[in-house]
Structures are given as structure tokens and as C-alpha cells.
PDB file of C-alpha atoms in Angstrom:
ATOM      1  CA  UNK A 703      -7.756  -5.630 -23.975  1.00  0.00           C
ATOM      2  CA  UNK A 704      -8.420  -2.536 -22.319  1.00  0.00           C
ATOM      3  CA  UNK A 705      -5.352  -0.512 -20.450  1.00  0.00           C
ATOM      4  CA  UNK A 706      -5.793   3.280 -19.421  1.00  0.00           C
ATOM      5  CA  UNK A 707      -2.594   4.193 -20.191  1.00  0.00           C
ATOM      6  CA  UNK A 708      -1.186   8.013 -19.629  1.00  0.00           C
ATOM      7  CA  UNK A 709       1.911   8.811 -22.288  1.00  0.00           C
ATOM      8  CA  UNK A 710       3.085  12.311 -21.213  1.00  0.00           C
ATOM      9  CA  UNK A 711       4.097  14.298 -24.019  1.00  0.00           C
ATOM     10  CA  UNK A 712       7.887  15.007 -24.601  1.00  0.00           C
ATOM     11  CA  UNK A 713       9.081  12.545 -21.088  1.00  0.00           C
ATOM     12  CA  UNK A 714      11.912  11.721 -21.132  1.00  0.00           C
ATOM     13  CA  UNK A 715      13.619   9.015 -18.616  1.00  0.00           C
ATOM     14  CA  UNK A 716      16.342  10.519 -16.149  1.00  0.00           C
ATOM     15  CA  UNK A 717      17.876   6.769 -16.425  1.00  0.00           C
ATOM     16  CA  UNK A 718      18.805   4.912 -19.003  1.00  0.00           C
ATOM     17  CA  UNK A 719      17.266   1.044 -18.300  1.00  0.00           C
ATOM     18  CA  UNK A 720      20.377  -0.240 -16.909  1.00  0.00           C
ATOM     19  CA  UNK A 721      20.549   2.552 -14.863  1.00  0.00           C
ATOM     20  CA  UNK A 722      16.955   2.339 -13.621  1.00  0.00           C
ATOM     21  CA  UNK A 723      17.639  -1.281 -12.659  1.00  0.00           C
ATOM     22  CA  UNK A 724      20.503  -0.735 -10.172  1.00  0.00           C
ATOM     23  CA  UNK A 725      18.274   2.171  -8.938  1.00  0.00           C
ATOM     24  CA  UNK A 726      15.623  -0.160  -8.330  1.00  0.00           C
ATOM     25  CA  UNK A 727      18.066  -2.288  -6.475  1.00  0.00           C
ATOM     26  CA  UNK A 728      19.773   0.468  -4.352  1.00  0.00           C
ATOM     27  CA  UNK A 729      15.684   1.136  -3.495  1.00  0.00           C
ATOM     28  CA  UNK A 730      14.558  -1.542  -1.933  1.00  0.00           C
ATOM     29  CA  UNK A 731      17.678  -2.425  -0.188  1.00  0.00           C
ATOM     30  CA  UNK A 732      17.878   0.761   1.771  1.00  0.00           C
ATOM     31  CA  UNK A 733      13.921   0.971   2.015  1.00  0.00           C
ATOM     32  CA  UNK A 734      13.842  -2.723   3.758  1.00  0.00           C
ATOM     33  CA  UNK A 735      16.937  -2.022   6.147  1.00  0.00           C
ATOM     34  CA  UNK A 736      15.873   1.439   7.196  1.00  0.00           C
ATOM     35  CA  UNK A 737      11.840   0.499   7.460  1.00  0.00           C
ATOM     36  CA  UNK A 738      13.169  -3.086   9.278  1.00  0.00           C
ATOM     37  CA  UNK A 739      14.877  -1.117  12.219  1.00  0.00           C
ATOM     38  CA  UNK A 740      12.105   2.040  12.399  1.00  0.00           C
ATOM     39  CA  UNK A 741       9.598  -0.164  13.042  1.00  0.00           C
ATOM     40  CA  UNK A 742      11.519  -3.180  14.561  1.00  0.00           C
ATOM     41  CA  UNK A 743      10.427  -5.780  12.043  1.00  0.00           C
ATOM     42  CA  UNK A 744      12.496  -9.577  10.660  1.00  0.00           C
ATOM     43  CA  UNK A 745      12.441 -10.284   7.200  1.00  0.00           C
ATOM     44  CA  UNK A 746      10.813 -13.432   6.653  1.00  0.00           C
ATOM     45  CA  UNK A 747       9.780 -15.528   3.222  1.00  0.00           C
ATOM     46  CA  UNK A 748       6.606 -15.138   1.664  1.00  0.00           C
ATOM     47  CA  UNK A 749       4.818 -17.817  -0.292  1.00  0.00           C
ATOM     48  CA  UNK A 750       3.676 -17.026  -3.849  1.00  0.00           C
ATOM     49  CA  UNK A 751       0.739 -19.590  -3.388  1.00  0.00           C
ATOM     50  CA  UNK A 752      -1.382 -20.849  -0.691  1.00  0.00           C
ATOM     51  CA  UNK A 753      -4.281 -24.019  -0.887  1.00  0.00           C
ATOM     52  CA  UNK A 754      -7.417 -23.127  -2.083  1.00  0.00           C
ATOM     53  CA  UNK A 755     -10.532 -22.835   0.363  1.00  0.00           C
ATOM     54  CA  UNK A 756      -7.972 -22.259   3.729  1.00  0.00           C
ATOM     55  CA  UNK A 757      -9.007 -18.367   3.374  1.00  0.00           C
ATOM     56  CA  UNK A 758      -5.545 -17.596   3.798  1.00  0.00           C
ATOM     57  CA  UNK A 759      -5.591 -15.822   0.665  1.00  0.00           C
ATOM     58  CA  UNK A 760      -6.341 -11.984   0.523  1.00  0.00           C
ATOM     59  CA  UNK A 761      -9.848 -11.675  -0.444  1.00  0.00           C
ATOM     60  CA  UNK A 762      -9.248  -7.747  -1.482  1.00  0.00           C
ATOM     61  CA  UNK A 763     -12.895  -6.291  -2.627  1.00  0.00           C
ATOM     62  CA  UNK A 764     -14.319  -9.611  -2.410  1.00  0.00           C
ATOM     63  CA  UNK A 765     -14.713  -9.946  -6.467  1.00  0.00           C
ATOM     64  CA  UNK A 766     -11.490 -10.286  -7.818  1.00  0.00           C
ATOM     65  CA  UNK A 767     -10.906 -14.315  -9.019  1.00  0.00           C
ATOM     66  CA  UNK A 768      -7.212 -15.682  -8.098  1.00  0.00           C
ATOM     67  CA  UNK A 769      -5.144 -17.516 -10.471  1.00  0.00           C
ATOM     68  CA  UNK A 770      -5.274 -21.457  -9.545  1.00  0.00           C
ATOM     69  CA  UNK A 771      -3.850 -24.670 -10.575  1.00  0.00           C
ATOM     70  CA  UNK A 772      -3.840 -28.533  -9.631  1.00  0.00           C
ATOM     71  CA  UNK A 773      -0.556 -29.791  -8.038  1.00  0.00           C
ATOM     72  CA  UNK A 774      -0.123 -33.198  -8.886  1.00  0.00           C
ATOM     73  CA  UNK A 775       1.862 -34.232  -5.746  1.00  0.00           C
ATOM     74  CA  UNK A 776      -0.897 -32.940  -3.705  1.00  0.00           C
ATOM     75  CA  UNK A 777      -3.558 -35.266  -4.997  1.00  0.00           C
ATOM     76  CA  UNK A 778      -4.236 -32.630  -7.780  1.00  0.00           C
ATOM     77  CA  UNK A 779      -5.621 -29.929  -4.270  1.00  0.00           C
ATOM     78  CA  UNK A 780      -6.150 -26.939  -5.744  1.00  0.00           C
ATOM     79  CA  UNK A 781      -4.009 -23.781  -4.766  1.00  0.00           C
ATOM     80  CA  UNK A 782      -4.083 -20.515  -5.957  1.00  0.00           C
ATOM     81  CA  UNK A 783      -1.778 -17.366  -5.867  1.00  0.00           C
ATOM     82  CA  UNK A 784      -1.507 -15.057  -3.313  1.00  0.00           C
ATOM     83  CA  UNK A 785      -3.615 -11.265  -3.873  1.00  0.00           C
ATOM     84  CA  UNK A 786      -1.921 -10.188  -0.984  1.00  0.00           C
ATOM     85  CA  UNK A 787      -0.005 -11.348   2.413  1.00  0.00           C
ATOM     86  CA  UNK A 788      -3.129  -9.382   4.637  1.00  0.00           C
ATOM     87  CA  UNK A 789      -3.959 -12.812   6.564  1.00  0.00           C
ATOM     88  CA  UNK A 790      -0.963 -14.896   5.768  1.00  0.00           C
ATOM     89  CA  UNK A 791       0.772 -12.328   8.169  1.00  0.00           C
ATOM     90  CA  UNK A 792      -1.081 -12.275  10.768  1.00  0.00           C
ATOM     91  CA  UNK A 793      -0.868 -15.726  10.732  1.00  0.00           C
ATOM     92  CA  UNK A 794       2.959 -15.574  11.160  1.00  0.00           C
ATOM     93  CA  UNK A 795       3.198 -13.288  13.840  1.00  0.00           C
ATOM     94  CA  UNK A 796       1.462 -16.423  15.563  1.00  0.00           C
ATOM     95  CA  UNK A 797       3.766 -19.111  14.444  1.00  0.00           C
ATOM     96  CA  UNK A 798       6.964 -17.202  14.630  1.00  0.00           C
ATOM     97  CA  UNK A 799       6.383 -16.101  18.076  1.00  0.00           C
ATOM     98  CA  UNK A 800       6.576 -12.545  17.612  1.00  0.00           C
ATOM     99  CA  UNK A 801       6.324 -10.261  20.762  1.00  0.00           C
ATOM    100  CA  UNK A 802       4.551  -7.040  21.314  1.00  0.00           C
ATOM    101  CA  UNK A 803       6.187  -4.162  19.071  1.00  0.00           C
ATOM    102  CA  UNK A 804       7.829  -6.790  17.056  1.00  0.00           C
ATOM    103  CA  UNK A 805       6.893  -7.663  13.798  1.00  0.00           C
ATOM    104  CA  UNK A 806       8.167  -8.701  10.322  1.00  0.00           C
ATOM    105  CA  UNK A 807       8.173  -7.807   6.424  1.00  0.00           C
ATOM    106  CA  UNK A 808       8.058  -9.271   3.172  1.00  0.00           C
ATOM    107  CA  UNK A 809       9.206  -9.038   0.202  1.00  0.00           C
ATOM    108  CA  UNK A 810       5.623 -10.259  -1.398  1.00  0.00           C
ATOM    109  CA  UNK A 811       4.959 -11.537  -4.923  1.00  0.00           C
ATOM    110  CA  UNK A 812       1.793 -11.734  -6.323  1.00  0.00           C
ATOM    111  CA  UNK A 813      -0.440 -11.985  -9.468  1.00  0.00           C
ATOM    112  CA  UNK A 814      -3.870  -9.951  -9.618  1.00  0.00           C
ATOM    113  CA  UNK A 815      -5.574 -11.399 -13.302  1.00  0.00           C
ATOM    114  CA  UNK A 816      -8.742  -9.093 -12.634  1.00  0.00           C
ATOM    115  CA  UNK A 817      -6.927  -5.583 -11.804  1.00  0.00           C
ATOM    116  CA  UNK A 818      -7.568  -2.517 -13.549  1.00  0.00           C
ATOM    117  CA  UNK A 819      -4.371  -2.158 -15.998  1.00  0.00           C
ATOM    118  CA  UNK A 820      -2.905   1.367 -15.688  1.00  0.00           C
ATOM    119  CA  UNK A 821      -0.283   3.389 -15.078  1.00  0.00           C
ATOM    120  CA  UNK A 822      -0.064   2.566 -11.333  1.00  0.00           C
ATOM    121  CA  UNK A 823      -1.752  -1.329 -11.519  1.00  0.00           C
ATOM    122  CA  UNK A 824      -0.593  -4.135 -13.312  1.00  0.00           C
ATOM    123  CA  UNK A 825      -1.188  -8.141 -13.456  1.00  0.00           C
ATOM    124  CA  UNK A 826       2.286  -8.778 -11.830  1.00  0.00           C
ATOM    125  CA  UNK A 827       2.349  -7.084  -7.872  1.00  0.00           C
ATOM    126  CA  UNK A 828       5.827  -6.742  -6.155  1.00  0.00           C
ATOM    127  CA  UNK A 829       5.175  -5.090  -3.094  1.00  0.00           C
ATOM    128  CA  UNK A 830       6.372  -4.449   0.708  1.00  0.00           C
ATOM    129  CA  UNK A 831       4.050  -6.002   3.063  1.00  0.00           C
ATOM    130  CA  UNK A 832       4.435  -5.619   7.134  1.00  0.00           C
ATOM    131  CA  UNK A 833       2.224  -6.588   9.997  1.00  0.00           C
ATOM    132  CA  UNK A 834       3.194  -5.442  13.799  1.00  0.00           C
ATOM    133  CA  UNK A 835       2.194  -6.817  17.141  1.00  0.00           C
ATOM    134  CA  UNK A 836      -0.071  -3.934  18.790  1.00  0.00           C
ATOM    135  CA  UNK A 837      -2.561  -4.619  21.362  1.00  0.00           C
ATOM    136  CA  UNK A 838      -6.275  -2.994  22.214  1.00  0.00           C
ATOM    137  CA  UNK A 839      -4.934   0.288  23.263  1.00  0.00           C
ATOM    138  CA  UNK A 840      -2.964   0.942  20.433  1.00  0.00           C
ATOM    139  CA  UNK A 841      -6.329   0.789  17.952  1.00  0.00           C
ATOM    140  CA  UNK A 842      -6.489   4.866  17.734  1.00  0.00           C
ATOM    141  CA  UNK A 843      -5.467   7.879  15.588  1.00  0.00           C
ATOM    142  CA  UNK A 844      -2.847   8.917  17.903  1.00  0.00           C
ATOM    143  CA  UNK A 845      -0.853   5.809  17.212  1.00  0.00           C
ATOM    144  CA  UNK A 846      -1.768   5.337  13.368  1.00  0.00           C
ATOM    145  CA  UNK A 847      -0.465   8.545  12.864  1.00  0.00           C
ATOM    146  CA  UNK A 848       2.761   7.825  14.651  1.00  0.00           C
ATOM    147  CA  UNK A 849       3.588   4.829  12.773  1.00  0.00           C
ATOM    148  CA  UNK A 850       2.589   6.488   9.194  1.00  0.00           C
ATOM    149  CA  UNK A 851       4.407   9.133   9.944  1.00  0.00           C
ATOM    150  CA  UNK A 852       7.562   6.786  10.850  1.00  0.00           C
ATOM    151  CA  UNK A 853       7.116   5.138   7.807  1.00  0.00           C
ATOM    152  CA  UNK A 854       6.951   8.365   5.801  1.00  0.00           C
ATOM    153  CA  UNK A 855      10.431   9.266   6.791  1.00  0.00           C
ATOM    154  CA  UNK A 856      11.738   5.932   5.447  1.00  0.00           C
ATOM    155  CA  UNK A 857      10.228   7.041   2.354  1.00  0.00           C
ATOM    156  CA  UNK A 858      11.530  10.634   2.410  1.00  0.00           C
ATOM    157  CA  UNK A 859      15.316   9.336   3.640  1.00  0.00           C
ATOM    158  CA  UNK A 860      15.025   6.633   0.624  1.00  0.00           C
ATOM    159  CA  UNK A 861      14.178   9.715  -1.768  1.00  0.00           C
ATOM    160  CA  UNK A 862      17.090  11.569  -0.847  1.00  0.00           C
ATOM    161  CA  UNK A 863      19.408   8.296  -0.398  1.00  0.00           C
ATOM    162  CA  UNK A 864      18.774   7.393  -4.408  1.00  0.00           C
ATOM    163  CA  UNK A 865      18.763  11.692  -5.325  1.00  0.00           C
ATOM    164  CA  UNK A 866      22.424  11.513  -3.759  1.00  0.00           C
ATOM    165  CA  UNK A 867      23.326   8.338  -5.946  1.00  0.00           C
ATOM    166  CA  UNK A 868      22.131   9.742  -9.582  1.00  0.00           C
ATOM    167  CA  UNK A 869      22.215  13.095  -9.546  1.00  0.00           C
ATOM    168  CA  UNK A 870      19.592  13.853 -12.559  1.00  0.00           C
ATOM    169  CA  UNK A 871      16.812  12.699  -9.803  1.00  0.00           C
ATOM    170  CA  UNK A 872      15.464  15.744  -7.495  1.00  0.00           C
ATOM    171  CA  UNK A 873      13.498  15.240  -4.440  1.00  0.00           C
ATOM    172  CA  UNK A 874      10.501  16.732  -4.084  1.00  0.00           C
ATOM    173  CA  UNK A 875       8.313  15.236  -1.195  1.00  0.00           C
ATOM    174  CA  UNK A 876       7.846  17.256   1.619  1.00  0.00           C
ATOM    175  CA  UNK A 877       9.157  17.476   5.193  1.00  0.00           C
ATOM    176  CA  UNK A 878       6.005  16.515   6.641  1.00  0.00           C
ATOM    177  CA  UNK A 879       3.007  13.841   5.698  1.00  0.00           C
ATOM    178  CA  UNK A 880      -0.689  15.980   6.091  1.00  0.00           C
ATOM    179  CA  UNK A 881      -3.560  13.431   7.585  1.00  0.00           C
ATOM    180  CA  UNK A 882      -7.069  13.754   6.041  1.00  0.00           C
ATOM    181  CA  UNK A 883     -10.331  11.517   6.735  1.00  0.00           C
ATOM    182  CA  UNK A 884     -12.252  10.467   3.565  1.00  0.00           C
ATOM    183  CA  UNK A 885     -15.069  12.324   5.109  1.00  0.00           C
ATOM    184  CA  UNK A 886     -13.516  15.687   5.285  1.00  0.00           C
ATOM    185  CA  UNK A 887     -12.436  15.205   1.587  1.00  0.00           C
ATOM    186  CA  UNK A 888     -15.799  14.418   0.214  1.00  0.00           C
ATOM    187  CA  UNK A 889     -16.944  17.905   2.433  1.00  0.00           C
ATOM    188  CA  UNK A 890     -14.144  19.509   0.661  1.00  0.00           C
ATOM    189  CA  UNK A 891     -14.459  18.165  -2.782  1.00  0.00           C
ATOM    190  CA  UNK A 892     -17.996  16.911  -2.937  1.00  0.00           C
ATOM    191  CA  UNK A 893     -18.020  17.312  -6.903  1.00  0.00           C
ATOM    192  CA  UNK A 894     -15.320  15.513  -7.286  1.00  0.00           C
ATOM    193  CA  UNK A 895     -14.733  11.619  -7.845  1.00  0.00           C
ATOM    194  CA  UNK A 896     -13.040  10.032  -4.551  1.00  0.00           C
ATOM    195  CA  UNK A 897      -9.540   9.370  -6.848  1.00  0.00           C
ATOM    196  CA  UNK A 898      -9.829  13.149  -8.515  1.00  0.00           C
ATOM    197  CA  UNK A 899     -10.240  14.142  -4.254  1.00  0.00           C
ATOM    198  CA  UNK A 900      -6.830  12.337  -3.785  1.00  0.00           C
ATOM    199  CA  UNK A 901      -5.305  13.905  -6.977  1.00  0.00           C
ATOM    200  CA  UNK A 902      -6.774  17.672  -5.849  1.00  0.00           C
ATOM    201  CA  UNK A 903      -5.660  17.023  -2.240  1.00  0.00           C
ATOM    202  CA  UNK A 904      -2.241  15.625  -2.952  1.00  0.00           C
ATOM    203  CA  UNK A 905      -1.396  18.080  -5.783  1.00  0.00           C
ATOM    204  CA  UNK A 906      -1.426  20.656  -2.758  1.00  0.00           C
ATOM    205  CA  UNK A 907      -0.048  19.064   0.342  1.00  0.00           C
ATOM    206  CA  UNK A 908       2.782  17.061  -1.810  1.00  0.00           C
ATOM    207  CA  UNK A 909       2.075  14.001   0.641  1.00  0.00           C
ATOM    208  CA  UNK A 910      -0.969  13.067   2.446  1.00  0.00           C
ATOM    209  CA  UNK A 911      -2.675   9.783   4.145  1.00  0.00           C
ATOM    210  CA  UNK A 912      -6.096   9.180   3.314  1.00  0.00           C
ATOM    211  CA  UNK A 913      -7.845   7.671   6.849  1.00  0.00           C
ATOM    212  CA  UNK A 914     -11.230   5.429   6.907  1.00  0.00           C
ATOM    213  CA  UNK A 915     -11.463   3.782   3.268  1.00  0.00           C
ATOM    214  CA  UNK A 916     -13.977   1.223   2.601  1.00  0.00           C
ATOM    215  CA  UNK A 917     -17.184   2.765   4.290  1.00  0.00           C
ATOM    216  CA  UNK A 918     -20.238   4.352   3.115  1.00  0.00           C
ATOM    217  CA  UNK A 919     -19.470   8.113   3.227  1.00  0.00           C
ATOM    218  CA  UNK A 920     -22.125  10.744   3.960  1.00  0.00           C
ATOM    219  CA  UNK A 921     -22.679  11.105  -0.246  1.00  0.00           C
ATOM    220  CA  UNK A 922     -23.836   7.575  -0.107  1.00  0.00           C
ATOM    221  CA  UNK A 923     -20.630   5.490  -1.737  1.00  0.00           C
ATOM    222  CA  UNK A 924     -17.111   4.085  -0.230  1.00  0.00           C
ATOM    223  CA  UNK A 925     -14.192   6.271  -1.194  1.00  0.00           C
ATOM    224  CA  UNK A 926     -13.074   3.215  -2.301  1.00  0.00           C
ATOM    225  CA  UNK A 927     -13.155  -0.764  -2.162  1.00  0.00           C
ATOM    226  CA  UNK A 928     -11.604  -2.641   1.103  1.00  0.00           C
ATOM    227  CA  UNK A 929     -11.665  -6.331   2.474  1.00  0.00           C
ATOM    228  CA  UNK A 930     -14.088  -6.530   4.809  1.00  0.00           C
ATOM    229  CA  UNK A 931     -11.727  -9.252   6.884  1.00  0.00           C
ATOM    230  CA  UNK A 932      -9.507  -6.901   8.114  1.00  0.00           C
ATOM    231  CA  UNK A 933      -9.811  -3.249   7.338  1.00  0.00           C
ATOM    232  CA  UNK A 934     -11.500  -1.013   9.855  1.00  0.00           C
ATOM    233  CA  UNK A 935     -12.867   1.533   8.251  1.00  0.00           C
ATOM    234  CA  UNK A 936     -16.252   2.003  10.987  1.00  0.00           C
ATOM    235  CA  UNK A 937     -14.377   3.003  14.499  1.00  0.00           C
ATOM    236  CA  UNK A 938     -15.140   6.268  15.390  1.00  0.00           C
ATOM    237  CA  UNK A 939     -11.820   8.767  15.953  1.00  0.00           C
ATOM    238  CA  UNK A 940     -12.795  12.296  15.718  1.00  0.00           C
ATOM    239  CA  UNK A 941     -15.230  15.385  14.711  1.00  0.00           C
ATOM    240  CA  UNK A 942     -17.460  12.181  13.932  1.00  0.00           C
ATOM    241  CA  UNK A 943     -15.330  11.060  11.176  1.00  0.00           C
ATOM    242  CA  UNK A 944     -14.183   7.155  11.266  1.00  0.00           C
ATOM    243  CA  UNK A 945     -11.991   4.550  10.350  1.00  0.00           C
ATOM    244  CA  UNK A 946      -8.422   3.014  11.388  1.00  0.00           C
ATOM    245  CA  UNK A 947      -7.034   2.359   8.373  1.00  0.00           C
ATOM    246  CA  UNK A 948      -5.572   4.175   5.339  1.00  0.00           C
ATOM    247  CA  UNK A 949      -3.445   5.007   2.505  1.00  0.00           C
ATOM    248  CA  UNK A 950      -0.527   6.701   1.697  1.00  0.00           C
ATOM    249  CA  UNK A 951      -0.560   8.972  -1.000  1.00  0.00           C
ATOM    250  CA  UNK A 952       1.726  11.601  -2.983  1.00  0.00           C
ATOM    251  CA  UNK A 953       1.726  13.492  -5.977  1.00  0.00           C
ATOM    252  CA  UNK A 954       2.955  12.419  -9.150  1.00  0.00           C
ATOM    253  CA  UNK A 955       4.154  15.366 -11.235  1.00  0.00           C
ATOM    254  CA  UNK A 956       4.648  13.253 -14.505  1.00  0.00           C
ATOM    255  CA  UNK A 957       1.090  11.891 -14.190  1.00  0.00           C
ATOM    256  CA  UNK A 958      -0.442  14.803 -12.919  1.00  0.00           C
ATOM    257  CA  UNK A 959      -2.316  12.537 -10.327  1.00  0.00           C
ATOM    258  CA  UNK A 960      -2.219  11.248  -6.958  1.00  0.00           C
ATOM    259  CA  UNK A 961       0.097   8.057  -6.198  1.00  0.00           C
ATOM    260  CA  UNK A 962      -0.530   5.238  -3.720  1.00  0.00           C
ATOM    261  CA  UNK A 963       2.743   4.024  -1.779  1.00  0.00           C
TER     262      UNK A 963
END
């Protein structure tokens, strides 16, 4: 088994593992609450399996091979656990009734077998996932960048929330999130590989969000891999550049490498 692990040299935790644990608690309670009223979202469940062949199921690069099984009181159907909530959501904003600038989040569960083991990745995924009710006009930079930057300062408030509970941790994001188009960072770092871009880019700014991930760039190759389902990485914004979605991304001092939120 292959896992690209990085071991810094002389680290040392700021929490013991008990400590960690109620840290990890104190997180994502006051992430959910504060990111639940920024962006006026209800909490609802999420399954941790959906029926095989429904395309419910997150697709993600369009590769990657879910982990199914046979459920005997379903006249052995096949179902297989969720990648991610991407379509499942969408789906609930229908059923649930949501209206426009409502939304909801959840608390998602999910098992990836064919991910790339790191420091960052692993088989098990517990993530955030969140889906709004926008219509046509709202597709443009103006309003991507208004909701990224919303949900920045959930991020920031939630660093300085746990900093004031254990006082070994420091904050050290900064005041503002810095947008960049995967265009202008291939023109910037055209040497580079597109994760070394995000590392270069992110080591300076502290905080940035990479827009328009999944095309072709100029060079010839995506900046990286996206489901073609949903991702808009091909509308035009500005200066030529595209794309409508993105990623947030800070630096990781202990790593010495960028870090997707």
C-alpha cells in the first residue's frame, strides 16, 4: 500500500488526544451554527448510501469505483456509498421545498476506496456539504465571491472561537480571502505543477480561492479533476479567464503546502 505521508521533523501536538477531541467538537458545532445563519441554511440528514444505477451518487472525476453491497430486504438491489452529497442535494432542495436564498447543510459521511492516501485525503470523508437556492442571475463572479467570502469569515471567526478556548493554538489566517483564476496562476507559475501553484500562491496570500477548476487551461491540462455533472468550470467571467466554481485554499505551515477547506 502506497500513502505519501509528510512526518515533520521535531512536531509536536499543541493538544493532547483528549484535548484534540473536544476541540474537534467545539469546531464543528460553532462552524455549523455560525455558517447555518450566514448563509440561511437547515440542517438536514444525509444518507451514507444511495441505490446503485439512480446517479444520485457523486460521480467525482468520473473514475473513482464506490463501495457496494447487496441488501437482502431489497431483493439483494445493489447500493453503494455515497462519494459525495453534489446531486443528492440538489435533489433536496426540491423535495424539502426550499425557497430562493434558502438552503440546507449536512453533516456528510462518506467512503472514497480509490483516493490518493495522504496527509490531506483519506478512505473515510467527514465533511460539510451545502447547496443554496440561487437563480440565473446569480451565476457570476460578483456573487461567488460574495458568498466565499461569507463563508471565509465563518472560517476565520471559528479560528479565533477555538484560539480563545486553548490557548497554545494561534491564529494565523488573514483578514481577507485573495481570488485567483487557474488561468492567471498557470501565467504566473507556468513551471510549476497546478498543486505546487496553490502551495506558491497560498504560502503568500495566507488564504486564497482558486476559480475555474476542471478545464483545459491554456498549457494544455485541467488544474485539476472535476465532475462534469455539475461543476462549471467553461463560463466566461473576466480578462477572458472562466469558470464558476472553485476552491478554498490556505496555507499549512506544518506541511509547508497549500490546504483545501
Amino acid at each position: 500500500m502506497q500513502v505519501d505521508l509528510v512526518l515533520p521533523r521535531h512536531y509536536r501536538p499543541l493538544l493532547d488526544i483528549r484535548e484534540t477531541e473536544r476541540a474537534i467538537r467545539k469546531i464543528k458545532e460553532f462552524f455549523q451554527i455560525n455558517l447555518s445563519l450566514e448563509l440561511n441554511l437547515t440542517r438536514v440528514t444525509a444518507p451514507l448510501f444511495v441505490e446503485s444505477g439512480t446517479g444520485i451518487n457523486d460521480n467525482l472525476n468520473g473514475v473513482e469505483r464506490p463501495v457496494t453491497f447487496n441488501v437482502k430486504a431489497m431483493d439483494e438491489r445493489q447500493v453503494e456509498i455515497v462519494h459525495s452529497l453534489a446531486k443528492w442535494k440538489r435533489m433536496m432542495l426540491a423535495d424539502y421545498k426550499f425557497q430562493l436564498g434558502e438552503g440546507l447543510y449536512t453533516d456528510m459521511n462518506a467512503i472514497r476506496a480509490d483516493e490518493a492516501l495522504d496527509n490531506l485525503h483519506s478512505l473515510y470523508v467527514d465533511q460539510w456539504d451545502w447547496e443554496l437556492v440561487i437563480t440565473e442571475k446569480h451565476r457570476n463572479l460578483i456573487y461567488l465571491k460574495k458568498i466565499v467570502e461569507k463563508i471565509y469569515d465563518v472560517i476565520r471567526r471559528t479560528e479565533r472561537y477555538i484560539a480563545q478556548e486553548h490557548s497554545t493554538i494561534q491564529p494565523i489566517l488573514p483578514d481577507e480571502i485573495t481570488f485567483f483564476h487557474t488561468e492567471e496562476l498557470e501565467e504566473m507559475y507556468p513551471e510549476l505543477s497546478p498543486t505546487d501553484r496553490e502551495t506558491e500562491i497560498s504560502r503568500k496570500h495566507g488564504a486564497v480561492f482558486v476559480i475555474g477548476i476542471g478545464g483545459d487551461l491554456p498549457g494544455g491540462q485541467p488544474h485539476d479533476g472535476r465532475s462534469p455533472d455539475y461543476d462549471d468550470w467553461s463560463t466566461e467571467t473576466i480578462n477572458g479567464y472562466h469558470g464558476l466554481n472553485g476552491d478554498i485554499i490556505v496555507y499549512n505551515p506544518i506541511l509547508d503546502r497549500s490546504y483545501e477547506l
